[in-house]
PDB file of C-alpha atoms in Angstrom:
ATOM      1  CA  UNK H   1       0.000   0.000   0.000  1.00 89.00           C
ATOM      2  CA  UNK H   2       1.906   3.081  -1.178  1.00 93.00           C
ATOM      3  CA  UNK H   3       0.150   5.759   0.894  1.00 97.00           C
ATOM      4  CA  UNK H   4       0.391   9.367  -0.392  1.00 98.00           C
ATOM      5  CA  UNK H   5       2.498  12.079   2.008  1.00 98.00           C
ATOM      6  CA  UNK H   6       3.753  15.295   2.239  1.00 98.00           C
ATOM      7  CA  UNK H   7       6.921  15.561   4.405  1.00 98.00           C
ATOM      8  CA  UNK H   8       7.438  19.053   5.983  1.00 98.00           C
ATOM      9  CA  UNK H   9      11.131  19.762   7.358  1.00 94.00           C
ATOM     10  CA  UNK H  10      14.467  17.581   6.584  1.00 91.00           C
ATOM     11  CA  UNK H  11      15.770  16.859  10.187  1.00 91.00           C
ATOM     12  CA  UNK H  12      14.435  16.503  13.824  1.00 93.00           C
ATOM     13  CA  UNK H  13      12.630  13.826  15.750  1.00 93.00           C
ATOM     14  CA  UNK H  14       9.685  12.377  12.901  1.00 96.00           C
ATOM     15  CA  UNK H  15       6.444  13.258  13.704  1.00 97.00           C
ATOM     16  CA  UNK H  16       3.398  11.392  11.856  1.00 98.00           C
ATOM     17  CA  UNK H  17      -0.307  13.239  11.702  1.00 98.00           C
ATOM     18  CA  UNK H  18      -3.389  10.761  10.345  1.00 98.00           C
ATOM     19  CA  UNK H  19      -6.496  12.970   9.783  1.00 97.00           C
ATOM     20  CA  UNK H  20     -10.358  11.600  10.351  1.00 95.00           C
ATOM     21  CA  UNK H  21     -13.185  10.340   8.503  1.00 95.00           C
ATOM     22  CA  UNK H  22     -13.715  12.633   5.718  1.00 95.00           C
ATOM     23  CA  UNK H  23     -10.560  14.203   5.774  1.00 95.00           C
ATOM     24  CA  UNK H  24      -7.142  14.306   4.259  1.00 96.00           C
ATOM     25  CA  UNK H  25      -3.771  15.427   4.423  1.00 97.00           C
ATOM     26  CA  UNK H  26      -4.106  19.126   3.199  1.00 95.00           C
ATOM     27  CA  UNK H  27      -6.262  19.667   6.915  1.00 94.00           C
ATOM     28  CA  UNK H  28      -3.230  19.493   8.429  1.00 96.00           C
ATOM     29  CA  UNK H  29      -0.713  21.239   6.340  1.00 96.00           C
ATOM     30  CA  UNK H  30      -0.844  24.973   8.575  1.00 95.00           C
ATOM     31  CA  UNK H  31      -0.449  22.804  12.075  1.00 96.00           C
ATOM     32  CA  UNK H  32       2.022  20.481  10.172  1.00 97.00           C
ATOM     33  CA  UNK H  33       4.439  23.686   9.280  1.00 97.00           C
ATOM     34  CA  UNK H  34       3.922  24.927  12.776  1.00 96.00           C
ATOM     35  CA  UNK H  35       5.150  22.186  14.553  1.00 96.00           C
ATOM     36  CA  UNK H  36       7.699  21.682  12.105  1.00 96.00           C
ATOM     37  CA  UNK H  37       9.174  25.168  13.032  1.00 95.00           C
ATOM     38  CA  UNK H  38       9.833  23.441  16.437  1.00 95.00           C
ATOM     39  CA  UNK H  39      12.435  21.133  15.492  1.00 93.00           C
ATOM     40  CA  UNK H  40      10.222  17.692  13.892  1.00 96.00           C
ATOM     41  CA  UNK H  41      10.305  16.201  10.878  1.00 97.00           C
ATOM     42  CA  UNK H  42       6.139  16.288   9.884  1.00 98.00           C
ATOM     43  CA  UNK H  43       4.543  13.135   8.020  1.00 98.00           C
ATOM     44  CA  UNK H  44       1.011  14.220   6.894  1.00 98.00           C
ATOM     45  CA  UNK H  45      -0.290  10.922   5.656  1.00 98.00           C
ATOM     46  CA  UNK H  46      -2.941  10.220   3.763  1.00 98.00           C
ATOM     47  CA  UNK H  47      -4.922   7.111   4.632  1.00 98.00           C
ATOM     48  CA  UNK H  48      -6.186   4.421   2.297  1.00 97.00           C
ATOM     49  CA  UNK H  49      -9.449   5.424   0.681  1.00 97.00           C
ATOM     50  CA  UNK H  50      -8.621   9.298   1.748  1.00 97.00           C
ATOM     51  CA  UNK H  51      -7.262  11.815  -0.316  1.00 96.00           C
ATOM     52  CA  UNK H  52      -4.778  10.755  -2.990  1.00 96.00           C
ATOM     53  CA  UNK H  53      -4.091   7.607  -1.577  1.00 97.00           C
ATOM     54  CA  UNK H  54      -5.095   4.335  -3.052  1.00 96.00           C
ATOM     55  CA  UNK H  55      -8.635   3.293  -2.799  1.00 95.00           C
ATOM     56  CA  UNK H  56      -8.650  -0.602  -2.459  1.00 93.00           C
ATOM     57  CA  UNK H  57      -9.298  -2.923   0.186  1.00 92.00           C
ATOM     58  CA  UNK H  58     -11.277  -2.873   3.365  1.00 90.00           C
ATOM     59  CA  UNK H  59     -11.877   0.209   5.947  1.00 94.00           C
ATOM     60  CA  UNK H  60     -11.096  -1.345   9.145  1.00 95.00           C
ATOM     61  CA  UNK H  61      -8.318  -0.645  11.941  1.00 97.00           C
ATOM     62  CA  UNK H  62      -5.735  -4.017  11.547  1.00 96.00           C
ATOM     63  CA  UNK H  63      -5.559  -2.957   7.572  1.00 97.00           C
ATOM     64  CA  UNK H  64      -4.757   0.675   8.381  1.00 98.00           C
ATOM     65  CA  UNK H  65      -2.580  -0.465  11.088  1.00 97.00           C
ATOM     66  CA  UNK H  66      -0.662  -2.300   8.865  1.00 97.00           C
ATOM     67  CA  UNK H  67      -0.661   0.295   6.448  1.00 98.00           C
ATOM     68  CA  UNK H  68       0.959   2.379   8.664  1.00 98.00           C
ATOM     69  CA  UNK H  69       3.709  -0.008   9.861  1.00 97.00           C
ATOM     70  CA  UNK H  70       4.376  -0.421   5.983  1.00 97.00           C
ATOM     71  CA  UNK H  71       4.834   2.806   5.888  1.00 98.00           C
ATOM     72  CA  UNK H  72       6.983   3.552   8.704  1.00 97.00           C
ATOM     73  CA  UNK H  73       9.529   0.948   7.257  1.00 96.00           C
ATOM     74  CA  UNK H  74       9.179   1.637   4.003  1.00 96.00           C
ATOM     75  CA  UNK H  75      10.934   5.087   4.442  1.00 96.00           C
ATOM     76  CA  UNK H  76      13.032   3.864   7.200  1.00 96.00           C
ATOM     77  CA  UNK H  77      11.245   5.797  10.112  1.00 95.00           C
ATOM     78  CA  UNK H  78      12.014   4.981  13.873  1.00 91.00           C
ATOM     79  CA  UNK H  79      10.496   6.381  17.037  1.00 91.00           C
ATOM     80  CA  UNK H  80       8.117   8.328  15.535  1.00 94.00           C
ATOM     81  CA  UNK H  81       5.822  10.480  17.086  1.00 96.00           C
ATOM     82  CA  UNK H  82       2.579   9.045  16.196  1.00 98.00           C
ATOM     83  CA  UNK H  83      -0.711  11.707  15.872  1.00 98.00           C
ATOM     84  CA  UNK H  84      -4.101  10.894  15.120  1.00 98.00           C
ATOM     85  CA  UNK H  85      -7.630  12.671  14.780  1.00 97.00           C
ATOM     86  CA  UNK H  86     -10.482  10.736  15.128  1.00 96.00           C
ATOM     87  CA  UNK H  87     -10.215   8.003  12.779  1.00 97.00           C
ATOM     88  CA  UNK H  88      -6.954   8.396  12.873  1.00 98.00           C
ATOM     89  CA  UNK H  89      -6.910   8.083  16.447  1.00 98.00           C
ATOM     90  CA  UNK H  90      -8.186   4.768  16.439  1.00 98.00           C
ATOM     91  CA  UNK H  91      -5.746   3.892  13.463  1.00 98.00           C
ATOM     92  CA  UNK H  92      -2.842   4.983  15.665  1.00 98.00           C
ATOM     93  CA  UNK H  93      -4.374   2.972  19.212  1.00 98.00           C
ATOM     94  CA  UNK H  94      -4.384  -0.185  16.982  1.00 98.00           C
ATOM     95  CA  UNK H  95      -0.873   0.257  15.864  1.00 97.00           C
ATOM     96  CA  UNK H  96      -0.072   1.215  19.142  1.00 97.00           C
ATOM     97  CA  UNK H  97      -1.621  -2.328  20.663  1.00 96.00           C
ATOM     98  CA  UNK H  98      -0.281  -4.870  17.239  1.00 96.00           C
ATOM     99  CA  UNK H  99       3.617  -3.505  17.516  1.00 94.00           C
ATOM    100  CA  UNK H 100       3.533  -2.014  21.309  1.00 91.00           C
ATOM    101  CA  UNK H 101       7.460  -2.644  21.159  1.00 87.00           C
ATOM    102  CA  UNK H 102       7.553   0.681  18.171  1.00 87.00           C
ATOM    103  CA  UNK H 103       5.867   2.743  20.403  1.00 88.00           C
ATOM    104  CA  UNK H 104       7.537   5.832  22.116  1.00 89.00           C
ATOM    105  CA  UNK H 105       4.843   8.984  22.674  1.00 95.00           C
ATOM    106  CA  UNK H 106       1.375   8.860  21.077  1.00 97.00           C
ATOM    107  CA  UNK H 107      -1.139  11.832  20.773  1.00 98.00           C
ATOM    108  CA  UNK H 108      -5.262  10.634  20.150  1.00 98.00           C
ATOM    109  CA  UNK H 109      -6.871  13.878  19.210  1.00 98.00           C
ATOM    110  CA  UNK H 110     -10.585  13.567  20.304  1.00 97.00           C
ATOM    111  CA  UNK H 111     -11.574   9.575  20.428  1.00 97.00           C
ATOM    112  CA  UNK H 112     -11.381   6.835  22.483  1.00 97.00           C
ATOM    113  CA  UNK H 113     -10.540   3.342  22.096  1.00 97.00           C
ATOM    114  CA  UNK H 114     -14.608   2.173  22.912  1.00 97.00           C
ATOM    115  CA  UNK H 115     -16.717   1.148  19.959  1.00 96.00           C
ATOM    116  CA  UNK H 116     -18.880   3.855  19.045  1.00 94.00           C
ATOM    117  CA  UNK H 117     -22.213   3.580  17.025  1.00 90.00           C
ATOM    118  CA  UNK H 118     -22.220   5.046  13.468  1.00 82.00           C
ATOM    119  CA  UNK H 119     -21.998   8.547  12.956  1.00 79.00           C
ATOM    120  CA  UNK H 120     -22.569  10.993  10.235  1.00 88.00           C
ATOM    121  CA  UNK H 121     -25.636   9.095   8.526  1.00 91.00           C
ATOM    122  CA  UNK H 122     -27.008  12.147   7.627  1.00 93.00           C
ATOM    123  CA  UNK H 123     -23.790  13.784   6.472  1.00 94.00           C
ATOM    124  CA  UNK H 124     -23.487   9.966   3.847  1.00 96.00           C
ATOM    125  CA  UNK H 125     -26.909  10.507   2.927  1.00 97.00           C
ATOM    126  CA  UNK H 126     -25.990  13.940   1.748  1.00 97.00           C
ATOM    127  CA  UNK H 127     -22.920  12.738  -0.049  1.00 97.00           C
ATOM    128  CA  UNK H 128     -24.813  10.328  -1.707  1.00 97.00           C
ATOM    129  CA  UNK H 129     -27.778  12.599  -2.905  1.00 98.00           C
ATOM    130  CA  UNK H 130     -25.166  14.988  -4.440  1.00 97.00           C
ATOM    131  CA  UNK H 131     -25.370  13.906  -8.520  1.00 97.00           C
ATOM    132  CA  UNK H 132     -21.928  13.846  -8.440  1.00 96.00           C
ATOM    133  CA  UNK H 133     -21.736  13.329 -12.346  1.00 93.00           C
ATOM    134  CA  UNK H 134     -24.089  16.002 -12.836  1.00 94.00           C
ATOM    135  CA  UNK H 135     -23.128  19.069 -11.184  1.00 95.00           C
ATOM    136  CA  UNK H 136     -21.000  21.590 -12.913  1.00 93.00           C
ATOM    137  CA  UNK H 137     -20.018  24.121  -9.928  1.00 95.00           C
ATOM    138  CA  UNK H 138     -19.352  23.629  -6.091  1.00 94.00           C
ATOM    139  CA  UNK H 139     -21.997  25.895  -5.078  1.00 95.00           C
ATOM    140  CA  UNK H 140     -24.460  23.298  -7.097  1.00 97.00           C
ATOM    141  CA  UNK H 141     -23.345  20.116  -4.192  1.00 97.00           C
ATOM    142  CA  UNK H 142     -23.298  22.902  -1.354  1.00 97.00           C
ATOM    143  CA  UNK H 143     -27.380  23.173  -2.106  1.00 97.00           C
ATOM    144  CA  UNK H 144     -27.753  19.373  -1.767  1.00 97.00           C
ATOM    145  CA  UNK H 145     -25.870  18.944   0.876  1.00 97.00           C
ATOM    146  CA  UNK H 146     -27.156  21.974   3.016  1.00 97.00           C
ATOM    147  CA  UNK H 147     -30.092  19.867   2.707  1.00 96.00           C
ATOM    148  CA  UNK H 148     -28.660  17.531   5.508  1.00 96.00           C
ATOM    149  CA  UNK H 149     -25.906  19.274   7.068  1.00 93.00           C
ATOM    150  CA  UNK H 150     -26.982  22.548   8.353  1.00 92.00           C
ATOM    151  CA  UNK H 151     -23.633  23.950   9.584  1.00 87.00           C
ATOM    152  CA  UNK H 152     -21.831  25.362   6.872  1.00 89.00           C
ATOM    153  CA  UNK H 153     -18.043  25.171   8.387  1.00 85.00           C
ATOM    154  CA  UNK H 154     -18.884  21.254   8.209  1.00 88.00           C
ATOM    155  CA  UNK H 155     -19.987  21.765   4.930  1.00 92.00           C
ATOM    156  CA  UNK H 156     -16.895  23.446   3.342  1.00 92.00           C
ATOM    157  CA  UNK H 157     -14.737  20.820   5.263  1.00 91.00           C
ATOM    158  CA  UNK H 158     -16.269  17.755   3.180  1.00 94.00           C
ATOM    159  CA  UNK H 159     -16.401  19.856   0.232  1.00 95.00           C
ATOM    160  CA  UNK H 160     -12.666  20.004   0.193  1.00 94.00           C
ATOM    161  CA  UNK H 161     -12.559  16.922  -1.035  1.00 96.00           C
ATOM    162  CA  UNK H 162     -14.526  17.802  -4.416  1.00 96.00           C
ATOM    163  CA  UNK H 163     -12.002  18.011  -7.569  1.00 95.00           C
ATOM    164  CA  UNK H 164     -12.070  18.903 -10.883  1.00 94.00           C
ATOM    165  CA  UNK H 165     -11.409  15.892 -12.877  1.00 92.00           C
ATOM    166  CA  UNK H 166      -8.573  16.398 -16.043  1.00 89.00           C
ATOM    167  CA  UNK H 167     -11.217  14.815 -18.247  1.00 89.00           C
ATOM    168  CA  UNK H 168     -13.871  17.399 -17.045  1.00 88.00           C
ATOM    169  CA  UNK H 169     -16.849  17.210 -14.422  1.00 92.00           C
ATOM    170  CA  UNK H 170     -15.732  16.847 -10.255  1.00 96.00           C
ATOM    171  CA  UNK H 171     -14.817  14.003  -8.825  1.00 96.00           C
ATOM    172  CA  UNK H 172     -14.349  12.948  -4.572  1.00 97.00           C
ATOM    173  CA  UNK H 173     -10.883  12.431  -3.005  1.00 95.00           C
ATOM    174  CA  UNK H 174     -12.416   9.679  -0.608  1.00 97.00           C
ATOM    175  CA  UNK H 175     -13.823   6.342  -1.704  1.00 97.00           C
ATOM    176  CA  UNK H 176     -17.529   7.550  -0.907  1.00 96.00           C
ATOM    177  CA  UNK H 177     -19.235   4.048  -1.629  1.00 96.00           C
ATOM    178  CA  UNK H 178     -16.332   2.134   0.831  1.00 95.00           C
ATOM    179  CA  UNK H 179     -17.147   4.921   3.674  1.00 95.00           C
ATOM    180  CA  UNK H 180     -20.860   4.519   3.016  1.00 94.00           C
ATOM    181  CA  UNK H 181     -20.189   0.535   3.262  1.00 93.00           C
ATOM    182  CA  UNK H 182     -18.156   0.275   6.121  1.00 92.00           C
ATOM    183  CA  UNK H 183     -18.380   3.298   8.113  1.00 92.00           C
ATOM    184  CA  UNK H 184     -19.487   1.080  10.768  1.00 90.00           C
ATOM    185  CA  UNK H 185     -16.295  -0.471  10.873  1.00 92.00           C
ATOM    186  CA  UNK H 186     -14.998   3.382  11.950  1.00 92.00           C
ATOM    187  CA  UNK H 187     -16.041   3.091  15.138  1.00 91.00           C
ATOM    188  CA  UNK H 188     -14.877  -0.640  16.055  1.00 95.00           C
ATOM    189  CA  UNK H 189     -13.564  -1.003  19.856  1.00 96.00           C
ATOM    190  CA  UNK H 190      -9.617  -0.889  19.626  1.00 96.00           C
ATOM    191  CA  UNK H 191      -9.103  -3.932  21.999  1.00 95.00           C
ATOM    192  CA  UNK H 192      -5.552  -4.453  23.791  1.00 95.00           C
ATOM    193  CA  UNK H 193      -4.071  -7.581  24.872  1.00 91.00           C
ATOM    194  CA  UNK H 194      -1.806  -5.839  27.089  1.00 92.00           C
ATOM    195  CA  UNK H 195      -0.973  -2.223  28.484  1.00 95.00           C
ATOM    196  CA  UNK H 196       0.359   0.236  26.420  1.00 96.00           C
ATOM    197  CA  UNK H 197       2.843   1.968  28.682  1.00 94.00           C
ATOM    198  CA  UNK H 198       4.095   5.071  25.984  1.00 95.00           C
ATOM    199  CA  UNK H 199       3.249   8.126  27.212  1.00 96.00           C
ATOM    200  CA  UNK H 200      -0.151   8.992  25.449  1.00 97.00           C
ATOM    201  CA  UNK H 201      -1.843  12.502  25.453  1.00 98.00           C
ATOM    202  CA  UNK H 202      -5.318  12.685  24.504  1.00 98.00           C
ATOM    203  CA  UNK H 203      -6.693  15.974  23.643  1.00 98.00           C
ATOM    204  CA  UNK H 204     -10.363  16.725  23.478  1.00 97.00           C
ATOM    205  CA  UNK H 205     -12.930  19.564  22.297  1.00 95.00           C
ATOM    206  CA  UNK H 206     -14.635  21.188  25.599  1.00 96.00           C
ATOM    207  CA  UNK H 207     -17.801  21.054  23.403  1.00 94.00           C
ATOM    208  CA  UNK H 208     -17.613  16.967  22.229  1.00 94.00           C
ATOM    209  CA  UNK H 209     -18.717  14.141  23.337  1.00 94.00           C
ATOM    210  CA  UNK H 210     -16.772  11.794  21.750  1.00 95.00           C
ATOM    211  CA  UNK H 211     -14.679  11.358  25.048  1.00 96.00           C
ATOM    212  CA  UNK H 212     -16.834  11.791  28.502  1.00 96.00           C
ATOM    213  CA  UNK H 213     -15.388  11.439  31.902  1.00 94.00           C
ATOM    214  CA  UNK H 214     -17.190   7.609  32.142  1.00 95.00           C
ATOM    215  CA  UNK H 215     -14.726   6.819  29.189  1.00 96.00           C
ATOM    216  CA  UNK H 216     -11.332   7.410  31.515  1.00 96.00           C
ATOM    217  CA  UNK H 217     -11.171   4.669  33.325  1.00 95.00           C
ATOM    218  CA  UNK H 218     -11.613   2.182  30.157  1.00 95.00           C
ATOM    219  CA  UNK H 219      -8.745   4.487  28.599  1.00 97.00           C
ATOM    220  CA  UNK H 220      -6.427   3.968  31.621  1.00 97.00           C
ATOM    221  CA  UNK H 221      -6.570  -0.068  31.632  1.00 96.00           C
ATOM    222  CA  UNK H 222      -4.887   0.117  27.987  1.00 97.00           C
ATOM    223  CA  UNK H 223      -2.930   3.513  28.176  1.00 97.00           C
ATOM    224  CA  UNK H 224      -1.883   3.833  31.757  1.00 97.00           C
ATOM    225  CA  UNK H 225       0.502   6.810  31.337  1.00 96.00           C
ATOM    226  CA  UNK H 226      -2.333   8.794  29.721  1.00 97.00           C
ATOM    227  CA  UNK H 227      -3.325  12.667  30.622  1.00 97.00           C
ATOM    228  CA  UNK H 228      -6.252  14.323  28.952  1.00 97.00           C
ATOM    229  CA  UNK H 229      -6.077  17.814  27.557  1.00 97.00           C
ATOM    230  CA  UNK H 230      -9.387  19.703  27.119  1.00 97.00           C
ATOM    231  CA  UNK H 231      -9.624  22.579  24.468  1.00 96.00           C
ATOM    232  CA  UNK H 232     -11.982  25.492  25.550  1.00 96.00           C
ATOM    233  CA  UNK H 233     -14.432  26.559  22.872  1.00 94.00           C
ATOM    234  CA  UNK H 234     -13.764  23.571  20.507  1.00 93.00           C
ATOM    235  CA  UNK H 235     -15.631  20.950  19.283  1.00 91.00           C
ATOM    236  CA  UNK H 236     -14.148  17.553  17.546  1.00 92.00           C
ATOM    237  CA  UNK H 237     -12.124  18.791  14.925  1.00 89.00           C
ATOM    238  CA  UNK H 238     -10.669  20.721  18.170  1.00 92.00           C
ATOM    239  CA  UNK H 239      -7.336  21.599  15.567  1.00 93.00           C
ATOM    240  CA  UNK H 240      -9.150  23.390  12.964  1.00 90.00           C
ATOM    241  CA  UNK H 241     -11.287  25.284  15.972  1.00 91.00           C
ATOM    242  CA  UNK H 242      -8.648  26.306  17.905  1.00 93.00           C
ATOM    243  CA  UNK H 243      -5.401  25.497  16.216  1.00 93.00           C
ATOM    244  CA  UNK H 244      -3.265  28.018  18.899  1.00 95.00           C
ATOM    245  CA  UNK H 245      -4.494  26.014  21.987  1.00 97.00           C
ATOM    246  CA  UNK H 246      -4.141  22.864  20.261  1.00 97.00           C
ATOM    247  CA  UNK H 247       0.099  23.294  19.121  1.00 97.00           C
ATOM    248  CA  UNK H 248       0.491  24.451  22.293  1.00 97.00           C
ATOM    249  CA  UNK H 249      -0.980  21.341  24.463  1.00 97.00           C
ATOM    250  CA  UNK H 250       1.237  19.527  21.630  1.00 97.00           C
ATOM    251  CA  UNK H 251       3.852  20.921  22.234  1.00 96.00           C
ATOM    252  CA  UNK H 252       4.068  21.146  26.151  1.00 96.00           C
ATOM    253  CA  UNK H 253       3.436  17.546  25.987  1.00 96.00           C
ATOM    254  CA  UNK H 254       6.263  16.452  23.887  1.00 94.00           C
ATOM    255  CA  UNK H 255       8.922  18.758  25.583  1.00 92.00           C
ATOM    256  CA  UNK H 256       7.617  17.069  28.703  1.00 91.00           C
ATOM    257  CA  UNK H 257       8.080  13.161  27.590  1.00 85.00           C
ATOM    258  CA  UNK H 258      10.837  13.442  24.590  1.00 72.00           C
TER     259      UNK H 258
END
């Protein structure tokens, strides 16, 4: 699986970011120059069926997992920082539990490792209505899809991935009719045969719910040496809300455990 990439900075500790559901590399590239600028070596990965990556094979943590590890030796990558958002979160928690010995500091930016039931059926219904084939401007798919999502920020962040194809007419950077199949498989329970004992930040949105104060204990039996960072005014994609607050809980977290 030859995942796509963009690698920001030539020297200092490597530093791998996995976006969400939805999402792709480019989300990251402002926060992935900004840490860079602190002495890493950014990885903004793009996972399978994401972006410009391939779009093959099942949706489910052990294949991205793997996809990861294939990547991290691939390009010859040791003791890397490992980020994830969301999906990528979970990606990164079952790395971190199939090769615990690889593991040095992880960051899980708003997820847990429970199973969680399936989100954004309206937001796939939307997708789907939008006559992809059809349409000849992005304001045409914003009308559709305003008919199910009502909050426009979320709009313009799915509409990111609409391209203009070379042959003419738009195209998706995700593998919409894999992510409509097997979005269930998104929020699968990360399950851990043993402890993970790498320091592990996980940073939340004030304003989600995808990690409630019930959830801690259940994060502690598998991540022991975890701390939870909470992001005023900040929902789940707590990095594009409040990118300041978020480098800097980064930040004071890896000058803390590297």
């Amino acid at each position: 699986m030859q995942l796509n990439y963009k690698q920001i900075g030539d020297s200092g500790r490597p530093l791998i970011i996995l976006h969400g559901v939805f999402g792709f590399l480019d989300n990251w590239l402002t926060i992935g120059k900004t840490i860079s600028e602190h002495g890493f070596k950014v990885f903004l990965v793009d996972q399978r069926h994401h972006g410009r990556s391939p779009q093959k094979g099942s949706l489910d943590f052990p294949t991205l997992a793997a996809d990861l590890k294939e990547f991290l030796d691939e390009h010859k990558i040791t003791d890397p920082i490992l980020i994830g958002h969301s999906m990528g979160g979970k990606t990164v928690m079952q790395y971190a539990v199939t090769y615990p010995e690889s593991i040095k500091e992880l960051v899980i930016v708003d997820i847990g490792p429970k199973a969680y039931p399936i989100h954004h059926k309206k937001i796939l219904e939307g997708l789907n209505a939008i006559p992809i084939d059809e349409i000849e401007t992005r304001h045409q798919a914003d009308e559709v899809l305003s008919e199910y999502e009502p909050l426009l920020a979320v709009r313009q962040f799915l509409l990111k991935n609409l391209y203009r194809k070379d042959e003419g007419g738009f195209g998706w950077r995700f593998n919409l009719p894999v992510l409509t199949s097997d979005m269930s498989k998104v929020g699968s329970e990360i399950v851990a045969k043993q402890k993970i004992e790498a320091p592990t930040l996980f940073i939340k949105g004030e304003n989600s719910k995808y990690i409630v104060d019930e959830d801690w204990e259940g994060i502690l039996q598998i991540f022991p040496n975890a701390r939870l960072e909470t992001i005023s005014d900040a929902g789940h994609w707590v990095q594009a809300e409040q990118p300041k607050a978020f480098v800097a809980a980064l930040l004071k977290f890896l000058d803390e455990t590297i």
